[in-house]
Amino acid sequence: MQPMSDAPYTIRPASSPTALLFVCDHAGNALPEGYGTLGLEPARLEEHIAYDIGASEATLALAGAYGAEAVLARYSRLFIDLNRGEDDPTLVMRLSDGRIIPGNAAADAAEIARRIAQVHRPYHTRVADSIARRITAGMVPVLVSVHSFTPTWKGRERPWQVGVLWDRDPRLARPFLAALAAHGFIAGDNEPYSGALHGDTMWRHGTMNGLPHVLVEMRQDLLATPEAARAFALSLKPALDAALAAMGPPEVRFFAADLNSEKGIPMDVTTQTEIEAAVFRRLVAHLQARSDVQNIDLMNLAGFCRNCLGDWYREAAAEKAITLAKDEARSVVYGMDPAEWKRRYQKDASAEALAKFAAGNTSGGKGH
Ligand SMILES: [Zn+2]
């Protein structure tokens, strides 16, 4: 485990049992040790190309007002953009505002993979953990992503004080837009950007989980000082309150890309859990049928094996205060006593497989 000080995020812990969870992908402008300023003049790291100015203060103010947890990025989007999917070509920008970023110009696939492992993946795993913990506690999380935008773009003034970005799930965005207008704000509907970005943070954690969500963009001249940022963020709270009230109790609901459905497909958490459990049972049945597939090969290829699955089962049971012995839990996966499976199906590992295993090519697995 990384020590907390190395984590690529900071956390404002929840102080009340709210379903709201705030994320701020572009909160920070730090760079990990060893990367200097990515070859840029230090002053450039204080500009919008490096992070969303004022967004961190705005996020903390709103999360604080709700007693909600907030996950805030520590590192600059110039290092890696957390609001992009791992497969997005703009994940690591070689150019920004038409200028070369020297420290990124030579970033090859291996370097991008390193940055994903160091920053992108731990950040999104943390967001996913926060969501999972709320679901385990019987809540349907509501995600609010906070960003900020520049007052002008290519010489044009942007009239909106706040932008509401959304993709296919209108549940929170529509009433929020209406409430902002009612409270006298000039609010952009999918302005200054579109919220329909495949693989971005709201797609990954909101859309794909069927969770209500919205992305709020705030104009940076309204966030010019920390005090101003806090005050402006809090001025949006009555509209967000009204939107949450209009939406009603949050529920899991999927909005298919091609359905253009207003209501989405409702799915209660029990049904979602049953579907996930069905996938687990099918995986286990598959592994039982494919007794020719060796654990060491699974470990070498994917960093987990039947024993890991059994151990994850035991750990999940422990979270429900159910104590299982190690072999008991592993038997769920093997379909028999693990020793018996080993006697029947485990083959002598090849020298090559053993060498690879010994070389530690087993990221993600443990206890072997
Ligand atoms: Zn942003």
Coordinates of N, CA, C and O in Angstrom, one line a residue, residues 190-279:
N190 N -25.1 22.0 -21.0 CA -24.0 21.4 -21.8 C -23.2 22.5 -22.4 O -22.7 22.3 -23.5
E191 N -23.0 23.6 -21.7 CA -22.1 24.6 -22.1 C -21.2 24.9 -20.9 O -21.7 24.9 -19.7
P192 N -19.9 25.3 -21.0 CA -19.2 25.5 -22.3 C -18.7 24.2 -23.0 O -18.1 24.3 -24.0
Y193 N -19.0 23.1 -22.4 CA -18.6 21.8 -23.0 C -19.8 20.9 -23.0 O -20.8 21.0 -22.2
S194 N -19.7 19.8 -23.8 CA -20.7 18.8 -23.7 C -20.3 17.8 -22.7 O -19.2 17.5 -22.5
G195 N -21.4 17.3 -22.0 CA -21.1 16.3 -20.9 C -21.1 14.9 -21.5 O -20.9 13.9 -20.7
A196 N -21.3 14.7 -22.8 CA -21.3 13.4 -23.4 C -19.9 13.0 -23.8 O -19.6 13.0 -25.0
L197 N -19.1 12.6 -22.9 CA -17.7 12.2 -23.2 C -17.6 10.7 -22.7 O -17.5 10.5 -21.5
H198 N -17.5 9.8 -23.7 CA -17.3 8.4 -23.4 C -16.0 8.2 -22.6 O -14.9 8.7 -23.0
G199 N -16.2 7.6 -21.4 CA -15.0 7.2 -20.6 C -14.6 8.3 -19.6 O -13.7 8.0 -18.8
D200 N -15.3 9.4 -19.5 CA -14.9 10.4 -18.5 C -15.4 10.0 -17.2 O -16.1 8.9 -17.0
T201 N -15.2 10.8 -16.2 CA -15.4 10.4 -14.8 C -16.9 10.1 -14.5 O -17.3 9.1 -13.9
M202 N -17.8 11.0 -15.0 CA -19.2 10.8 -14.8 C -19.8 9.6 -15.6 O -20.7 8.9 -15.2
W203 N -19.2 9.4 -16.8 CA -19.6 8.2 -17.6 C -19.2 6.9 -16.8 O -20.1 6.0 -16.6
R204 N -18.0 6.9 -16.3 CA -17.5 5.7 -15.7 C -18.2 5.4 -14.4 O -18.6 4.3 -14.1
H205 N -18.3 6.4 -13.5 CA -18.8 6.2 -12.2 C -20.3 6.4 -12.1 O -21.0 5.8 -11.2
G206 N -20.9 7.3 -12.9 CA -22.3 7.6 -12.9 C -23.1 6.8 -13.9 O -23.9 5.9 -13.5
T207 N -22.9 7.1 -15.1 CA -23.7 6.4 -16.2 C -23.6 4.9 -16.1 O -24.6 4.2 -16.1
M208 N -22.4 4.4 -16.0 CA -22.2 2.9 -16.1 C -22.6 2.2 -14.8 O -22.8 1.0 -14.8
N209 N -22.9 3.0 -13.7 CA -23.4 2.4 -12.5 C -24.9 2.7 -12.3 O -25.5 2.3 -11.3
G210 N -25.5 3.4 -13.2 CA -26.9 3.8 -13.1 C -27.1 4.8 -11.9 O -28.2 4.8 -11.4
L211 N -26.1 5.5 -11.5 CA -26.2 6.5 -10.4 C -26.6 7.9 -10.9 O -26.0 8.3 -11.9
P212 N -27.4 8.6 -10.2 CA -27.7 10.0 -10.5 C -26.4 10.8 -10.4 O -25.6 10.6 -9.5
H213 N -26.2 11.7 -11.3 CA -25.0 12.5 -11.3 C -25.1 13.8 -12.1 O -26.0 13.9 -12.9
V214 N -24.2 14.7 -11.8 CA -24.2 15.9 -12.6 C -22.8 16.5 -12.6 O -22.1 16.3 -11.6
L215 N -22.4 17.2 -13.6 CA -21.1 17.9 -13.6 C -21.4 19.4 -13.7 O -22.1 19.8 -14.5
V216 N -20.8 20.1 -12.7 CA -21.0 21.5 -12.6 C -19.8 22.2 -12.9 O -18.7 22.0 -12.4
E217 N -19.9 23.1 -13.9 CA -18.7 24.0 -14.3 C -19.0 25.4 -13.8 O -20.1 26.0 -14.0
M218 N -18.0 26.0 -13.1 CA -18.1 27.3 -12.6 C -17.1 28.2 -13.3 O -16.0 27.8 -13.5
R219 N -17.5 29.5 -13.6 CA -16.7 30.4 -14.4 C -15.6 30.9 -13.4 O -15.9 31.4 -12.3
Q220 N -14.4 30.9 -13.9 CA -13.2 31.2 -13.0 C -13.2 32.6 -12.5 O -12.6 32.8 -11.4
D221 N -13.7 33.6 -13.2 CA -13.6 35.0 -12.7 C -14.5 35.1 -11.4 O -14.3 36.1 -10.7
L222 N -15.5 34.2 -11.3 CA -16.3 34.2 -10.1 C -15.7 33.5 -8.9 O -16.2 33.4 -7.8
L223 N -14.5 32.8 -9.2 CA -13.8 32.0 -8.2 C -12.4 32.6 -8.0 O -11.5 31.9 -7.6
A224 N -12.3 33.9 -8.2 CA -10.9 34.5 -8.3 C -10.1 34.4 -7.0 O -8.9 34.4 -7.0
T225 N -10.8 34.4 -5.8 CA -10.1 34.2 -4.6 C -10.7 33.0 -3.9 O -11.8 32.7 -4.2
P226 N -10.0 32.4 -2.9 CA -10.6 31.3 -2.2 C -11.9 31.7 -1.6 O -12.9 30.9 -1.6
E227 N -12.0 32.9 -1.0 CA -13.3 33.3 -0.4 C -14.4 33.4 -1.4 O -15.5 33.0 -1.2
A228 N -14.0 34.0 -2.6 CA -15.0 34.2 -3.6 C -15.5 32.8 -4.1 O -16.7 32.6 -4.4
A229 N -14.5 31.9 -4.3 CA -14.9 30.5 -4.8 C -15.8 29.8 -3.8 O -16.8 29.2 -4.2
R230 N -15.5 30.0 -2.5 CA -16.4 29.3 -1.5 C -17.8 30.0 -1.6 O -18.8 29.3 -1.6
A231 N -17.8 31.3 -1.6 CA -19.1 32.0 -1.6 C -19.9 31.7 -2.9 O -21.1 31.4 -2.8
F232 N -19.3 31.7 -4.0 CA -20.0 31.4 -5.3 C -20.6 29.9 -5.2 O -21.7 29.7 -5.6
A233 N -19.7 29.0 -4.8 CA -20.2 27.6 -4.7 C -21.4 27.5 -3.8 O -22.4 26.8 -4.1
L234 N -21.3 28.2 -2.6 CA -22.5 28.1 -1.7 C -23.7 28.8 -2.2 O -24.8 28.4 -1.9
S235 N -23.5 29.7 -3.1 CA -24.7 30.4 -3.7 C -25.5 29.5 -4.6 O -26.6 29.7 -5.0
L236 N -24.8 28.4 -5.1 CA -25.5 27.4 -5.9 C -26.2 26.4 -5.1 O -27.1 25.6 -5.7
K237 N -26.0 26.3 -3.8 CA -26.6 25.2 -3.0 C -28.1 25.2 -3.0 O -28.7 24.2 -3.2
P238 N -28.8 26.4 -2.9 CA -30.2 26.4 -2.9 C -30.8 25.7 -4.2 O -31.7 25.0 -4.2
A239 N -30.1 26.0 -5.3 CA -30.5 25.4 -6.6 C -30.3 23.9 -6.6 O -31.1 23.1 -7.1
L240 N -29.1 23.5 -6.1 CA -28.9 22.0 -6.0 C -29.8 21.3 -5.0 O -30.3 20.2 -5.3
D241 N -30.1 22.0 -3.9 CA -31.1 21.5 -3.0 C -32.4 21.2 -3.7 O -33.1 20.2 -3.6
A242 N -32.9 22.2 -4.5 CA -34.1 22.1 -5.2 C -34.1 21.0 -6.2 O -35.1 20.3 -6.4
A243 N -33.0 20.9 -6.9 CA -32.8 19.8 -7.9 C -32.9 18.4 -7.2 O -33.6 17.5 -7.8
L244 N -32.2 18.3 -6.1 CA -32.2 17.0 -5.4 C -33.6 16.7 -4.9 O -34.1 15.5 -5.0
A245 N -34.3 17.7 -4.4 CA -35.7 17.5 -4.0 C -36.6 17.1 -5.2 O -37.5 16.2 -5.1
A246 N -36.4 17.8 -6.3 CA -37.2 17.5 -7.5 C -37.0 16.1 -8.0 O -37.9 15.4 -8.5
M247 N -35.7 15.6 -7.9 CA -35.4 14.3 -8.4 C -36.0 13.2 -7.5 O -36.4 12.2 -8.0
G248 N -36.2 13.5 -6.2 CA -36.7 12.5 -5.3 C -35.6 11.6 -4.9 O -34.4 11.7 -5.2
P249 N -36.0 10.5 -4.1 CA -35.0 9.6 -3.6 C -34.2 9.0 -4.7 O -34.7 8.5 -5.7
P250 N -32.8 9.0 -4.5 CA -32.0 8.5 -5.6 C -32.2 7.0 -5.8 O -32.4 6.2 -4.8
E251 N -32.2 6.6 -7.0 CA -32.3 5.1 -7.3 C -31.4 4.8 -8.4 O -31.0 5.7 -9.2
V252 N -31.1 3.5 -8.6 CA -30.2 3.0 -9.7 C -31.1 2.9 -10.9 O -32.2 2.3 -10.9
R253 N -30.7 3.6 -12.0 CA -31.5 3.6 -13.2 C -30.5 3.8 -14.3 O -29.6 4.6 -14.3
F254 N -30.7 2.9 -15.3 CA -29.7 2.9 -16.5 C -30.3 3.6 -17.6 O -31.5 3.5 -18.0
F255 N -29.5 4.5 -18.3 CA -30.0 5.2 -19.5 C -29.1 4.7 -20.6 O -28.0 5.0 -20.7
A256 N -29.8 4.0 -21.5 CA -29.1 3.4 -22.7 C -28.8 4.5 -23.7 O -29.5 5.4 -23.8
A257 N -27.6 4.3 -24.3 CA -27.2 5.3 -25.3 C -28.1 5.5 -26.4 O -28.3 6.6 -26.9
D258 N -28.7 4.4 -26.9 CA -29.4 4.4 -28.1 C -31.0 4.5 -27.9 O -31.7 4.6 -28.8
L259 N -31.4 4.6 -26.6 CA -32.8 4.5 -26.4 C -33.4 5.9 -26.4 O -34.6 6.1 -26.6
N260 N -32.6 6.9 -26.1 CA -33.1 8.3 -25.9 C -34.2 8.3 -25.0 O -35.2 9.0 -25.2
S261 N -34.1 7.5 -24.0 CA -35.2 7.4 -23.0 C -35.1 8.4 -21.9 O -34.1 8.7 -21.4
E262 N -36.3 9.0 -21.6 CA -36.4 10.0 -20.6 C -36.3 9.4 -19.2 O -35.8 10.0 -18.3
K263 N -36.8 8.2 -19.1 CA -37.0 7.6 -17.8 C -35.9 6.6 -17.4 O -35.7 6.3 -16.2
G264 N -35.3 6.1 -18.4 CA -34.2 5.1 -18.2 C -34.8 3.8 -17.7 O -36.1 3.6 -17.7
I265 N -34.0 2.9 -17.4 CA -34.4 1.5 -17.0 C -34.1 1.4 -15.5 O -33.0 1.4 -15.1
P266 N -35.2 1.3 -14.8 CA -35.0 1.3 -13.3 C -34.3 -0.1 -12.9 O -34.6 -1.1 -13.5
M267 N -33.5 0.0 -12.0 CA -32.9 -1.2 -11.4 C -32.6 -1.0 -9.9 O -31.8 -0.1 -9.6
D268 N -33.2 -1.7 -9.1 CA -33.0 -1.6 -7.7 C -31.6 -2.2 -7.3 O -31.1 -3.0 -8.1
V269 N -31.1 -1.8 -6.2 CA -29.8 -2.3 -5.8 C -29.8 -3.8 -5.7 O -28.8 -4.5 -6.0
T270 N -30.9 -4.4 -5.2 CA -30.9 -5.9 -5.1 C -30.8 -6.5 -6.4 O -30.1 -7.5 -6.6
T271 N -31.5 -6.0 -7.4 CA -31.5 -6.6 -8.7 C -30.0 -6.5 -9.3 O -29.5 -7.4 -9.9
Q272 N -29.5 -5.3 -9.1 CA -28.1 -5.1 -9.6 C -27.1 -6.1 -8.9 O -26.3 -6.7 -9.6
T273 N -27.3 -6.3 -7.6 CA -26.5 -7.2 -6.9 C -26.7 -8.6 -7.4 O -25.7 -9.4 -7.5
E274 N -27.9 -9.0 -7.7 CA -28.3 -10.3 -8.2 C -27.6 -10.5 -9.6 O -27.1 -11.6 -9.8
I275 N -27.6 -9.5 -10.4 CA -26.9 -9.6 -11.7 C -25.4 -9.8 -11.5 O -24.8 -10.7 -12.1
E276 N -24.9 -9.0 -10.6 CA -23.4 -9.2 -10.4 C -23.1 -10.5 -9.8 O -22.1 -11.2 -10.2
A277 N -24.0 -11.0 -8.9 CA -23.8 -12.4 -8.3 C -23.9 -13.4 -9.4 O -23.2 -14.4 -9.4
A278 N -24.8 -13.2 -10.3 CA -25.0 -14.2 -11.4 C -23.7 -14.3 -12.3 O -23.3 -15.4 -12.7
V279 N -23.1 -13.2 -12.5 CA -21.8 -13.1 -13.2 C -20.7 -13.9 -12.4 O -20.0 -14.7 -13.0

